[in-house]
mmCIF file of C-alpha atoms and ligand atoms in Angstrom:
data_model
loop_
_atom_site.group_PDB
_atom_site.id
_atom_site.type_symbol
_atom_site.label_atom_id
_atom_site.label_comp_id
_atom_site.label_asym_id
_atom_site.label_seq_id
_atom_site.Cartn_x
_atom_site.Cartn_y
_atom_site.Cartn_z
ATOM 1 C CA MET A 1100 0.000 0.000 0.000
ATOM 2 C CA ALA A 1101 1.392 3.397 -0.993
ATOM 3 C CA LYS A 1102 1.433 5.679 2.009
ATOM 4 C CA VAL A 1103 1.544 9.435 1.796
ATOM 5 C CA ASN A 1104 4.036 11.717 3.530
ATOM 6 C CA GLU A 1105 1.701 12.838 6.297
ATOM 7 C CA ASN A 1106 3.906 15.796 7.130
ATOM 8 C CA TYR A 1107 2.343 17.525 4.116
ATOM 9 C CA LEU A 1108 -1.049 17.241 5.806
ATOM 10 C CA LYS A 1109 0.194 19.408 8.664
ATOM 11 C CA LEU A 1110 0.368 22.392 6.310
ATOM 12 C CA PRO A 1111 -2.670 24.656 6.025
ATOM 13 C CA GLY A 1112 -3.862 25.327 2.433
ATOM 14 C CA SER A 1113 -2.347 28.281 0.600
ATOM 15 C CA TYR A 1114 -5.113 30.490 1.952
ATOM 16 C CA LEU A 1115 -3.381 33.864 1.670
ATOM 17 C CA PHE A 1116 -3.112 34.555 -2.044
ATOM 18 C CA SER A 1117 -6.214 32.580 -3.016
ATOM 19 C CA GLU A 1118 -8.282 34.566 -0.501
ATOM 20 C CA VAL A 1119 -6.754 37.848 -1.740
ATOM 21 C CA GLY A 1120 -7.636 36.825 -5.313
ATOM 22 C CA LYS A 1121 -11.164 35.746 -4.346
ATOM 23 C CA ARG A 1122 -11.974 39.000 -2.538
ATOM 24 C CA ALA A 1123 -10.515 41.102 -5.360
ATOM 25 C CA ALA A 1124 -12.471 39.162 -8.034
ATOM 26 C CA LYS A 1125 -15.730 39.509 -6.089
ATOM 27 C CA PHE A 1126 -15.212 43.252 -5.679
ATOM 28 C CA GLN A 1127 -14.362 43.673 -9.379
ATOM 29 C CA ALA A 1128 -17.475 41.710 -10.411
ATOM 30 C CA GLU A 1129 -19.648 43.941 -8.206
ATOM 31 C CA ASN A 1130 -17.835 47.098 -9.377
ATOM 32 C CA PRO A 1131 -16.874 46.508 -13.013
ATOM 33 C CA ASP A 1132 -15.732 50.126 -13.529
ATOM 34 C CA ALA A 1133 -13.353 50.174 -10.561
ATOM 35 C CA LYS A 1134 -9.706 50.444 -11.631
ATOM 36 C CA ILE A 1135 -7.997 48.219 -9.096
ATOM 37 C CA ILE A 1136 -4.273 48.845 -8.465
ATOM 38 C CA ARG A 1137 -2.365 45.815 -7.242
ATOM 39 C CA LEU A 1138 0.285 46.730 -4.713
ATOM 40 C CA GLY A 1139 0.260 43.206 -3.312
ATOM 41 C CA ILE A 1140 2.362 41.638 -6.046
ATOM 42 C CA GLY A 1141 5.761 40.192 -5.157
ATOM 43 C CA ASP A 1142 6.791 39.965 -8.808
ATOM 44 C CA VAL A 1143 8.786 42.426 -10.865
ATOM 45 C CA THR A 1144 7.081 44.262 -13.729
ATOM 46 C CA ARG A 1145 9.905 46.045 -15.614
ATOM 47 C CA PRO A 1146 11.548 44.373 -18.651
ATOM 48 C CA LEU A 1147 14.933 42.638 -18.469
ATOM 49 C CA PRO A 1148 18.060 44.814 -18.821
ATOM 50 C CA GLN A 1149 19.089 45.165 -22.488
ATOM 51 C CA VAL A 1150 22.518 43.603 -21.782
ATOM 52 C CA CYS A 1151 20.753 40.400 -20.673
ATOM 53 C CA ILE A 1152 18.518 40.312 -23.755
ATOM 54 C CA ASP A 1153 21.532 40.807 -26.071
ATOM 55 C CA ALA A 1154 23.564 38.116 -24.273
ATOM 56 C CA MET A 1155 20.690 35.624 -24.377
ATOM 57 C CA LYS A 1156 20.130 36.259 -28.105
ATOM 58 C CA ARG A 1157 23.813 35.615 -28.773
ATOM 59 C CA ALA A 1158 23.660 32.444 -26.677
ATOM 60 C CA ALA A 1159 20.543 31.262 -28.544
ATOM 61 C CA ASP A 1160 22.397 31.775 -31.839
ATOM 62 C CA GLU A 1161 25.294 29.685 -30.520
ATOM 63 C CA MET A 1162 22.823 26.865 -29.876
ATOM 64 C CA GLY A 1163 21.926 26.930 -33.588
ATOM 65 C CA HIS A 1164 25.404 26.004 -34.850
ATOM 66 C CA VAL A 1165 27.072 22.643 -34.504
ATOM 67 C CA GLU A 1166 30.421 24.234 -33.529
ATOM 68 C CA THR A 1167 28.948 26.185 -30.617
ATOM 69 C CA PHE A 1168 25.948 24.044 -29.634
ATOM 70 C CA ARG A 1169 25.901 22.988 -25.950
ATOM 71 C CA GLY A 1170 24.057 20.110 -24.313
ATOM 72 C CA TYR A 1171 24.152 19.365 -20.593
ATOM 73 C CA GLY A 1172 26.299 21.899 -18.794
ATOM 74 C CA PRO A 1173 28.132 21.525 -15.490
ATOM 75 C CA GLU A 1174 25.538 21.011 -12.711
ATOM 76 C CA GLN A 1175 27.300 23.525 -10.485
ATOM 77 C CA GLY A 1176 27.005 26.191 -13.196
ATOM 78 C CA TYR A 1177 29.369 27.440 -15.884
ATOM 79 C CA SER A 1178 32.615 28.833 -14.518
ATOM 80 C CA PHE A 1179 32.180 32.010 -16.630
ATOM 81 C CA LEU A 1180 29.228 32.935 -14.380
ATOM 82 C CA ARG A 1181 30.631 31.652 -11.072
ATOM 83 C CA GLU A 1182 33.917 33.556 -11.625
ATOM 84 C CA LYS A 1183 32.050 36.807 -12.346
ATOM 85 C CA ILE A 1184 29.853 36.420 -9.266
ATOM 86 C CA ALA A 1185 32.873 35.732 -7.062
ATOM 87 C CA ASP A 1186 34.656 38.760 -8.492
ATOM 88 C CA PHE A 1187 31.835 41.362 -8.597
ATOM 89 C CA ASN A 1188 29.821 40.424 -5.514
ATOM 90 C CA TYR A 1189 32.600 39.296 -3.198
ATOM 91 C CA LYS A 1190 36.268 39.887 -4.163
ATOM 92 C CA ARG A 1191 35.702 43.519 -5.243
ATOM 93 C CA ARG A 1192 34.071 44.095 -1.856
ATOM 94 C CA GLY A 1193 37.043 42.607 -0.057
ATOM 95 C CA LEU A 1194 35.263 39.330 0.729
ATOM 96 C CA GLU A 1195 36.723 35.887 0.377
ATOM 97 C CA VAL A 1196 34.410 33.710 -1.732
ATOM 98 C CA ASP A 1197 35.846 31.409 -4.352
ATOM 99 C CA ALA A 1198 34.042 30.485 -7.576
ATOM 100 C CA ASP A 1199 34.198 26.841 -6.443
ATOM 101 C CA GLU A 1200 32.070 27.705 -3.418
ATOM 102 C CA ILE A 1201 29.227 28.967 -5.651
ATOM 103 C CA PHE A 1202 26.450 26.734 -7.038
ATOM 104 C CA ILE A 1203 24.191 28.156 -9.763
ATOM 105 C CA SER A 1204 20.510 27.188 -9.679
ATOM 106 C CA ASP A 1205 17.220 28.079 -11.327
ATOM 107 C CA GLY A 1206 16.339 30.502 -8.524
ATOM 108 C CA SER A 1207 16.469 30.951 -4.810
ATOM 109 C CA LYS A 1208 13.134 29.417 -3.905
ATOM 110 C CA CYS A 1209 14.449 25.939 -4.726
ATOM 111 C CA ASP A 1210 17.738 26.582 -2.925
ATOM 112 C CA CYS A 1211 16.033 27.929 0.222
ATOM 113 C CA GLY A 1212 13.642 24.990 0.168
ATOM 114 C CA ASN A 1213 16.141 22.251 -0.658
ATOM 115 C CA ILE A 1214 18.993 23.217 1.649
ATOM 116 C CA GLN A 1215 17.379 21.544 4.656
ATOM 117 C CA GLU A 1216 17.943 18.140 2.992
ATOM 118 C CA ILE A 1217 21.648 18.213 3.895
ATOM 119 C CA PHE A 1218 20.886 18.678 7.616
ATOM 120 C CA SER A 1219 19.946 15.930 10.020
ATOM 121 C CA LEU A 1220 16.200 15.431 10.463
ATOM 122 C CA ASP A 1221 16.459 16.022 14.194
ATOM 123 C CA SER A 1222 18.021 19.482 13.719
ATOM 124 C CA LYS A 1223 16.355 22.260 15.691
ATOM 125 C CA ILE A 1224 15.357 25.253 13.572
ATOM 126 C CA ALA A 1225 14.797 28.947 14.263
ATOM 127 C CA ILE A 1226 12.735 31.078 11.870
ATOM 128 C CA ALA A 1227 11.728 34.735 11.933
ATOM 129 C CA ASP A 1228 8.039 35.623 12.242
ATOM 130 C CA PRO A 1229 6.799 37.070 9.884
ATOM 131 C CA VAL A 1230 8.881 35.751 7.009
ATOM 132 C CA TYR A 1231 8.982 34.294 3.493
ATOM 133 C CA PRO A 1232 7.022 31.028 4.004
ATOM 134 C CA VAL A 1233 9.353 28.647 2.113
ATOM 135 C CA TYR A 1234 11.797 28.098 5.009
ATOM 136 C CA LEU A 1235 9.124 26.899 7.393
ATOM 137 C CA ASP A 1236 6.953 24.938 4.956
ATOM 138 C CA THR A 1237 9.867 22.885 3.624
ATOM 139 C CA ASN A 1238 10.890 21.931 7.154
ATOM 140 C CA VAL A 1239 7.300 20.932 7.933
ATOM 141 C CA MET A 1240 7.250 18.752 4.786
ATOM 142 C CA ALA A 1241 10.526 17.135 5.849
ATOM 143 C CA GLY A 1242 9.108 16.276 9.284
ATOM 144 C CA ARG A 1243 11.323 18.581 11.294
ATOM 145 C CA THR A 1244 8.329 20.105 13.153
ATOM 146 C CA GLY A 1245 5.309 19.027 15.129
ATOM 147 C CA ASP A 1246 1.723 20.019 14.345
ATOM 148 C CA LEU A 1247 0.274 23.475 13.785
ATOM 149 C CA GLN A 1248 -0.855 24.935 17.115
ATOM 150 C CA GLY A 1249 -3.814 27.186 17.889
ATOM 151 C CA ASP A 1250 -1.541 30.232 17.992
ATOM 152 C CA GLY A 1251 -0.555 29.708 14.331
ATOM 153 C CA HIS A 1252 2.910 28.328 15.220
ATOM 154 C CA PHE A 1253 4.225 24.824 14.535
ATOM 155 C CA ALA A 1254 5.349 22.820 17.554
ATOM 156 C CA GLY A 1255 9.079 22.248 17.776
ATOM 157 C CA VAL A 1256 10.101 25.450 15.951
ATOM 158 C CA THR A 1257 11.865 28.358 17.638
ATOM 159 C CA TYR A 1258 10.146 31.465 16.318
ATOM 160 C CA LEU A 1259 11.963 34.780 16.296
ATOM 161 C CA PRO A 1260 9.310 37.479 16.699
ATOM 162 C CA CYS A 1261 9.896 40.565 14.552
ATOM 163 C CA THR A 1262 7.870 43.453 15.895
ATOM 164 C CA ALA A 1263 7.959 47.242 15.958
ATOM 165 C CA GLU A 1264 9.510 46.951 19.452
ATOM 166 C CA ASN A 1265 12.646 45.233 18.110
ATOM 167 C CA ASN A 1266 12.554 47.193 14.854
ATOM 168 C CA PHE A 1267 11.626 43.949 13.053
ATOM 169 C CA SER A 1268 15.175 42.698 13.652
ATOM 170 C CA PRO A 1269 15.208 39.129 15.031
ATOM 171 C CA THR A 1270 17.578 38.528 17.948
ATOM 172 C CA PRO A 1271 19.262 35.248 18.973
ATOM 173 C CA PRO A 1272 17.029 33.084 21.183
ATOM 174 C CA ALA A 1273 17.901 31.953 24.705
ATOM 175 C CA THR A 1274 17.806 28.300 23.586
ATOM 176 C CA LYS A 1275 20.280 26.570 21.277
ATOM 177 C CA VAL A 1276 19.229 25.626 17.749
ATOM 178 C CA ASP A 1277 21.096 23.996 14.848
ATOM 179 C CA MET A 1278 19.774 25.950 11.837
ATOM 180 C CA VAL A 1279 18.735 29.619 11.722
ATOM 181 C CA TYR A 1280 16.980 31.171 8.741
ATOM 182 C CA LEU A 1281 17.627 34.904 8.372
ATOM 183 C CA CYS A 1282 16.345 37.090 5.545
ATOM 184 C CA SER A 1283 17.767 40.589 5.056
ATOM 185 C CA PRO A 1284 16.398 42.753 3.522
ATOM 186 C CA ASN A 1285 13.294 40.981 4.685
ATOM 187 C CA ASN A 1286 10.228 39.889 2.789
ATOM 188 C CA PRO A 1287 7.584 40.948 3.926
ATOM 189 C CA THR A 1288 8.666 43.714 6.345
ATOM 190 C CA GLY A 1289 11.218 45.409 4.059
ATOM 191 C CA THR A 1290 13.447 45.883 7.107
ATOM 192 C CA THR A 1291 17.073 44.773 7.490
ATOM 193 C CA LEU A 1292 19.615 43.312 9.874
ATOM 194 C CA ASN A 1293 22.424 45.801 10.448
ATOM 195 C CA ARG A 1294 26.088 45.021 11.076
ATOM 196 C CA ALA A 1295 25.711 44.824 14.859
ATOM 197 C CA ALA A 1296 22.704 42.493 14.630
ATOM 198 C CA LEU A 1297 24.460 40.160 12.184
ATOM 199 C CA THR A 1298 27.589 40.175 14.347
ATOM 200 C CA ASP A 1299 25.437 38.938 17.249
ATOM 201 C CA TRP A 1300 23.997 36.214 15.063
ATOM 202 C CA VAL A 1301 27.417 35.000 13.928
ATOM 203 C CA ALA A 1302 28.574 34.881 17.562
ATOM 204 C CA TYR A 1303 25.422 32.935 18.506
ATOM 205 C CA ALA A 1304 25.958 30.455 15.666
ATOM 206 C CA LYS A 1305 29.589 29.898 16.710
ATOM 207 C CA ASP A 1306 28.494 29.354 20.282
ATOM 208 C CA CYS A 1307 25.816 26.779 19.331
ATOM 209 C CA ASP A 1308 27.751 25.224 16.439
ATOM 210 C CA ALA A 1309 24.710 26.236 14.361
ATOM 211 C CA VAL A 1310 24.467 27.198 10.686
ATOM 212 C CA ILE A 1311 22.921 30.488 9.543
ATOM 213 C CA LEU A 1312 20.961 30.196 6.294
ATOM 214 C CA PHE A 1313 21.181 33.764 5.057
ATOM 215 C CA ASP A 1314 18.720 34.772 2.346
ATOM 216 C CA ALA A 1315 20.024 37.877 0.587
ATOM 217 C CA ALA A 1316 17.577 37.808 -2.357
ATOM 218 C CA TYR A 1317 17.087 41.582 -2.003
ATOM 219 C CA ALA A 1318 20.739 42.546 -1.380
ATOM 220 C CA ALA A 1319 20.779 44.753 -4.485
ATOM 221 C CA TYR A 1320 18.193 47.061 -2.878
ATOM 222 C CA ILE A 1321 20.404 48.005 0.088
ATOM 223 C CA THR A 1322 21.097 51.729 0.183
ATOM 224 C CA GLU A 1323 22.345 52.202 3.762
ATOM 225 C CA ASP A 1324 26.037 51.705 4.635
ATOM 226 C CA ASP A 1325 25.374 49.959 7.927
ATOM 227 C CA VAL A 1326 23.463 47.110 6.273
ATOM 228 C CA PRO A 1327 25.679 44.256 5.042
ATOM 229 C CA ARG A 1328 24.911 43.001 1.534
ATOM 230 C CA SER A 1329 26.510 39.690 2.392
ATOM 231 C CA ILE A 1330 26.753 37.807 5.678
ATOM 232 C CA TYR A 1331 30.438 37.275 4.833
ATOM 233 C CA GLU A 1332 31.024 40.960 5.647
ATOM 234 C CA ILE A 1333 30.880 39.779 9.273
ATOM 235 C CA ASP A 1334 34.114 38.335 10.677
ATOM 236 C CA GLY A 1335 33.895 34.592 11.169
ATOM 237 C CA ALA A 1336 30.730 34.166 9.048
ATOM 238 C CA ARG A 1337 32.502 31.821 6.626
ATOM 239 C CA ASP A 1338 32.625 29.258 9.438
ATOM 240 C CA VAL A 1339 28.893 29.402 10.169
ATOM 241 C CA ALA A 1340 26.865 30.649 7.199
ATOM 242 C CA ILE A 1341 25.409 29.661 3.842
ATOM 243 C CA GLU A 1342 24.213 32.523 1.620
ATOM 244 C CA PHE A 1343 21.407 32.582 -0.966
ATOM 245 C CA ARG A 1344 21.248 35.099 -3.799
ATOM 246 C CA SER A 1345 18.912 35.517 -6.743
ATOM 247 C CA PHE A 1346 18.835 37.322 -10.076
ATOM 248 C CA SER A 1347 15.035 37.628 -9.769
ATOM 249 C CA LYS A 1348 14.638 40.938 -7.997
ATOM 250 C CA THR A 1349 18.162 42.097 -8.922
ATOM 251 C CA ALA A 1350 17.776 41.897 -12.691
ATOM 252 C CA GLY A 1351 14.143 40.997 -13.359
ATOM 253 C CA PHE A 1352 14.770 37.237 -13.698
ATOM 254 C CA THR A 1353 11.576 36.052 -11.930
ATOM 255 C CA GLY A 1354 10.418 34.449 -15.183
ATOM 256 C CA THR A 1355 13.878 33.731 -16.603
ATOM 257 C CA ARG A 1356 15.066 31.880 -13.451
ATOM 258 C CA CYS A 1357 18.594 32.048 -12.056
ATOM 259 C CA GLY A 1358 20.002 32.129 -8.537
ATOM 260 C CA TYR A 1359 22.922 30.777 -6.567
ATOM 261 C CA ILE A 1360 24.071 29.575 -3.209
ATOM 262 C CA VAL A 1361 27.441 30.072 -1.489
ATOM 263 C CA ILE A 1362 28.763 27.317 0.771
ATOM 264 C CA PRO A 1363 32.244 28.090 2.137
ATOM 265 C CA ASP A 1364 34.773 25.252 2.077
ATOM 266 C CA GLY A 1365 35.329 25.333 5.829
ATOM 267 C CA LEU A 1366 31.678 25.164 6.872
ATOM 268 C CA THR A 1367 31.109 21.798 8.523
ATOM 269 C CA GLY A 1368 28.554 19.867 10.553
ATOM 270 C CA THR A 1369 28.928 16.744 12.665
ATOM 271 C CA THR A 1370 27.847 13.157 12.159
ATOM 272 C CA SER A 1371 26.303 11.115 14.978
ATOM 273 C CA THR A 1372 29.809 9.809 15.762
ATOM 274 C CA GLY A 1373 31.256 13.319 15.984
ATOM 275 C CA GLU A 1374 33.114 13.374 12.664
ATOM 276 C CA ARG A 1375 33.082 16.806 10.932
ATOM 277 C CA VAL A 1376 31.832 16.840 7.345
ATOM 278 C CA PRO A 1377 31.864 19.840 4.946
ATOM 279 C CA PHE A 1378 28.335 20.916 3.989
ATOM 280 C CA LYS A 1379 29.682 21.847 0.550
ATOM 281 C CA LYS A 1380 30.492 18.209 -0.119
ATOM 282 C CA LEU A 1381 26.922 17.164 0.717
ATOM 283 C CA TRP A 1382 25.374 19.969 -1.357
ATOM 284 C CA ALA A 1383 27.616 19.121 -4.319
ATOM 285 C CA ARG A 1384 26.395 15.522 -4.086
ATOM 286 C CA ARG A 1385 22.768 16.598 -3.851
ATOM 287 C CA HIS A 1386 23.021 19.177 -6.633
ATOM 288 C CA THR A 1387 24.737 16.850 -9.092
ATOM 289 C CA THR A 1388 22.247 14.073 -8.349
ATOM 290 C CA LYS A 1389 19.012 16.061 -8.409
ATOM 291 C CA PHE A 1390 19.741 19.042 -10.681
ATOM 292 C CA ASN A 1391 20.912 19.141 -14.286
ATOM 293 C CA GLY A 1392 22.030 22.730 -14.545
ATOM 294 C CA THR A 1393 20.502 26.116 -15.339
ATOM 295 C CA SER A 1394 20.242 26.666 -19.101
ATOM 296 C CA TYR A 1395 23.306 28.011 -20.912
ATOM 297 C CA ILE A 1396 21.210 30.835 -22.391
ATOM 298 C CA THR A 1397 20.016 31.928 -18.948
ATOM 299 C CA GLN A 1398 23.509 31.799 -17.450
ATOM 300 C CA ARG A 1399 24.837 33.973 -20.299
ATOM 301 C CA GLY A 1400 21.988 36.414 -19.601
ATOM 302 C CA ALA A 1401 22.856 36.493 -15.888
ATOM 303 C CA GLU A 1402 26.562 36.931 -16.626
ATOM 304 C CA ALA A 1403 25.770 40.063 -18.645
ATOM 305 C CA ILE A 1404 24.930 42.110 -15.534
ATOM 306 C CA TYR A 1405 28.590 41.790 -14.476
ATOM 307 C CA SER A 1406 29.977 44.525 -16.741
ATOM 308 C CA ASP A 1407 30.010 48.313 -16.375
ATOM 309 C CA GLU A 1408 27.036 48.584 -18.699
ATOM 310 C CA GLY A 1409 25.206 45.724 -16.986
ATOM 311 C CA GLN A 1410 25.755 47.199 -13.533
ATOM 312 C CA ALA A 1411 24.441 50.570 -14.737
ATOM 313 C CA GLN A 1412 21.293 48.969 -16.199
ATOM 314 C CA VAL A 1413 20.629 46.968 -13.033
ATOM 315 C CA LYS A 1414 21.063 50.122 -10.976
ATOM 316 C CA THR A 1415 18.484 51.919 -13.131
ATOM 317 C CA LEU A 1416 16.029 49.047 -12.667
ATOM 318 C CA ILE A 1417 16.400 48.956 -8.898
ATOM 319 C CA SER A 1418 16.298 52.744 -8.599
ATOM 320 C CA TYR A 1419 12.937 52.669 -10.364
ATOM 321 C CA TYR A 1420 11.423 50.358 -7.735
ATOM 322 C CA LEU A 1421 13.138 52.159 -4.861
ATOM 323 C CA GLU A 1422 11.730 55.474 -6.072
ATOM 324 C CA ASN A 1423 8.261 53.888 -6.111
ATOM 325 C CA ALA A 1424 8.933 52.701 -2.551
ATOM 326 C CA ARG A 1425 9.926 56.230 -1.496
ATOM 327 C CA ILE A 1426 6.743 57.656 -3.034
ATOM 328 C CA ILE A 1427 4.604 55.092 -1.202
ATOM 329 C CA ARG A 1428 6.393 55.608 2.142
ATOM 330 C CA GLU A 1429 6.187 59.385 2.031
ATOM 331 C CA SER A 1430 2.591 59.497 0.801
ATOM 332 C CA LEU A 1431 1.400 57.091 3.475
ATOM 333 C CA SER A 1432 3.226 59.000 6.204
ATOM 334 C CA ALA A 1433 1.645 62.227 4.920
ATOM 335 C CA ALA A 1434 -1.734 60.485 5.156
ATOM 336 C CA GLY A 1435 -1.031 59.778 8.843
ATOM 337 C CA LEU A 1436 -0.218 56.078 8.437
ATOM 338 C CA THR A 1437 2.763 54.318 10.033
ATOM 339 C CA THR A 1438 5.155 52.541 7.690
ATOM 340 C CA TYR A 1439 8.356 50.507 8.007
ATOM 341 C CA GLY A 1440 10.810 49.248 5.386
ATOM 342 C CA GLY A 1441 10.941 50.513 1.821
ATOM 343 C CA VAL A 1442 14.415 52.089 2.197
ATOM 344 C CA ASN A 1443 16.559 49.020 1.506
ATOM 345 C CA ALA A 1444 13.811 46.878 -0.009
ATOM 346 C CA PRO A 1445 10.911 46.937 -2.469
ATOM 347 C CA TYR A 1446 8.479 46.198 0.408
ATOM 348 C CA ILE A 1447 6.630 48.612 2.675
ATOM 349 C CA TRP A 1448 5.185 47.255 5.909
ATOM 350 C CA LEU A 1449 2.119 49.289 6.725
ATOM 351 C CA LYS A 1450 0.629 49.337 10.207
ATOM 352 C CA THR A 1451 -3.100 48.727 10.418
ATOM 353 C CA PRO A 1452 -4.732 51.902 11.780
ATOM 354 C CA ALA A 1453 -5.923 51.655 15.391
ATOM 355 C CA ASP A 1454 -9.617 51.854 14.460
ATOM 356 C CA ILE A 1455 -9.418 48.821 12.141
ATOM 357 C CA PRO A 1456 -9.475 45.481 13.997
ATOM 358 C CA ASN A 1457 -7.036 43.390 11.899
ATOM 359 C CA SER A 1458 -5.058 43.121 8.688
ATOM 360 C CA TRP A 1459 -7.856 41.433 6.690
ATOM 361 C CA ASP A 1460 -10.262 44.230 7.644
ATOM 362 C CA PHE A 1461 -7.600 46.732 6.571
ATOM 363 C CA PHE A 1462 -7.245 44.826 3.292
ATOM 364 C CA ASP A 1463 -11.019 45.185 2.751
ATOM 365 C CA VAL A 1464 -10.970 48.922 3.522
ATOM 366 C CA LEU A 1465 -8.139 49.521 1.025
ATOM 367 C CA LEU A 1466 -9.943 47.476 -1.618
ATOM 368 C CA ARG A 1467 -13.444 48.899 -1.138
ATOM 369 C CA LYS A 1468 -12.598 52.514 -0.437
ATOM 370 C CA HIS A 1469 -9.431 53.039 -2.512
ATOM 371 C CA HIS A 1470 -9.511 50.094 -4.969
ATOM 372 C CA ILE A 1471 -5.990 49.104 -3.890
ATOM 373 C CA ILE A 1472 -4.798 45.585 -3.141
ATOM 374 C CA GLY A 1473 -2.170 44.856 -0.496
ATOM 375 C CA THR A 1474 -1.240 41.588 1.208
ATOM 376 C CA PRO A 1475 -2.465 41.052 4.783
ATOM 377 C CA GLY A 1476 0.524 40.596 7.075
ATOM 378 C CA ALA A 1477 -1.071 37.724 9.004
ATOM 379 C CA GLY A 1478 -0.376 35.518 5.975
ATOM 380 C CA PHE A 1479 3.385 35.693 6.657
ATOM 381 C CA GLY A 1480 3.178 34.516 10.283
ATOM 382 C CA PRO A 1481 1.245 35.350 13.455
ATOM 383 C CA CYS A 1482 3.477 38.376 14.204
ATOM 384 C CA GLY A 1483 2.423 39.806 10.822
ATOM 385 C CA GLU A 1484 -1.083 40.410 12.192
ATOM 386 C CA GLY A 1485 -1.775 44.136 12.410
ATOM 387 C CA TYR A 1486 0.225 44.923 9.242
ATOM 388 C CA LEU A 1487 -0.191 44.906 5.488
ATOM 389 C CA ARG A 1488 2.540 44.478 2.857
ATOM 390 C CA LEU A 1489 2.676 46.871 -0.082
ATOM 391 C CA THR A 1490 5.196 46.446 -2.872
ATOM 392 C CA SER A 1491 6.882 48.884 -5.204
ATOM 393 C CA PHE A 1492 6.776 46.478 -8.165
ATOM 394 C CA ASN A 1493 4.280 48.505 -10.161
ATOM 395 C CA SER A 1494 4.484 51.237 -12.781
ATOM 396 C CA ARG A 1495 5.300 54.778 -11.632
ATOM 397 C CA GLU A 1496 1.862 55.913 -12.871
ATOM 398 C CA ASN A 1497 -0.019 53.279 -10.860
ATOM 399 C CA THR A 1498 2.108 53.916 -7.796
ATOM 400 C CA ILE A 1499 1.396 57.643 -7.894
ATOM 401 C CA GLU A 1500 -2.291 57.054 -8.615
ATOM 402 C CA ALA A 1501 -2.551 54.641 -5.646
ATOM 403 C CA CYS A 1502 -0.863 57.166 -3.362
ATOM 404 C CA ASN A 1503 -3.182 59.965 -4.530
ATOM 405 C CA ARG A 1504 -6.157 57.795 -3.698
ATOM 406 C CA LEU A 1505 -4.788 57.019 -0.235
ATOM 407 C CA ARG A 1506 -4.131 60.677 0.495
ATOM 408 C CA GLY A 1507 -7.463 61.841 -0.931
HETATM 409 N N1 PLP B 422 13.792 34.637 -0.977
HETATM 410 C C1 PLP B 422 12.913 35.610 -0.726
HETATM 411 C C2 PLP B 422 12.989 36.331 0.566
HETATM 412 C C3 PLP B 422 11.930 35.956 -1.655
HETATM 413 O O1 PLP B 422 11.056 36.928 -1.384
HETATM 414 C C4 PLP B 422 11.888 35.235 -2.884
HETATM 415 C C5 PLP B 422 10.876 35.522 -3.894
HETATM 416 O O2 PLP B 422 9.928 36.234 -3.729
HETATM 417 C C6 PLP B 422 12.823 34.232 -3.085
HETATM 418 C C7 PLP B 422 13.764 33.955 -2.119
HETATM 419 C C8 PLP B 422 12.788 33.374 -4.324
HETATM 420 O O3 PLP B 422 13.252 34.008 -5.432
HETATM 421 P P1 PLP B 422 13.534 33.239 -6.789
HETATM 422 O O4 PLP B 422 13.112 31.819 -6.652
HETATM 423 O O5 PLP B 422 12.712 33.951 -7.825
HETATM 424 O O6 PLP B 422 15.017 33.359 -7.024
#
């Protein structure tokens, strides 16, 4: 008899975005003339940088000639891309990351979700609340947690509450864990972990012999000097941290798909008999067994951002979204609302006004009164209740129009 993995049954249905969609569709059907502006989307809307398009066209042409055709590529990624990443994102910033420590993938979601496979099933995990749901859900699927409790938390997980009181910056828990997921700049709060906070985390990880899983998918949006773009800017982080990066929000690759993971050579974990094993060795085994490489055309497109012209085009793209974020932040503040984030991230975390009971009610007010869609914070974890996520991934015109409506 085939038995199912019952851990999957512990997960609630994907209520958040289906409920958002349902409420929006109902409102639109009842109000066909309403021009709804979607500020809930977590997907980019601007076209790819021209350097990427040109590089991918050249790569596609290469595939059309027998002399330059390529079949399966190296699972870890082509060295032309890994060398550029190591140079531009690490060496030029004075950080020690070798091209051999980089693994190219088809995006960060898979990497963030799959990484837990190379850790023991009895590992204790710590996860920020609210946060990008992939870290938690993949650990639930693997059986590393108990059941969902009445308070919206899974048993057996150490939650790191991120609230206005701690400036949405998770701090090390009193208990010891083995794996810690950190996301900076954070989705959904748009807030960051500064140098001092990350230094504390690295010290905690050393103390517990834990590994930090550092998701830097939004690193390109960082504007403030005190916010590290990489965890490896912190002394000693190479001994305790794995880093995730993505081309999705950096260069508009959400539909093109490319990301990577950095696993330093010296990062190790223990076996049940106390032997130390490099995590890189395990990930290399997993990656080569379960993944057959990101397409050559995509990797050439990603490589193209690592040139003067490419960097300038990426900067223009990110500045566009950050300017939208500034417009949203300042307009909402002028309208008397409290906002967080949006300075080093494309996300604005909007506090539900005191006279509105919860984030779903706030969602309904924004939809019905202003014809604007946000994402209720409760969907990202119990500590997200009382907030709503707005994103800057829309056109300038729609962003300004939405802000005018909110102010009006
Ligand atoms: N990490 C965070 C925090 C995200 O918000 C996202 C996407 O929204 C990802 C990772 C996944 O990005 P991708 O799979 O497109 O590289």
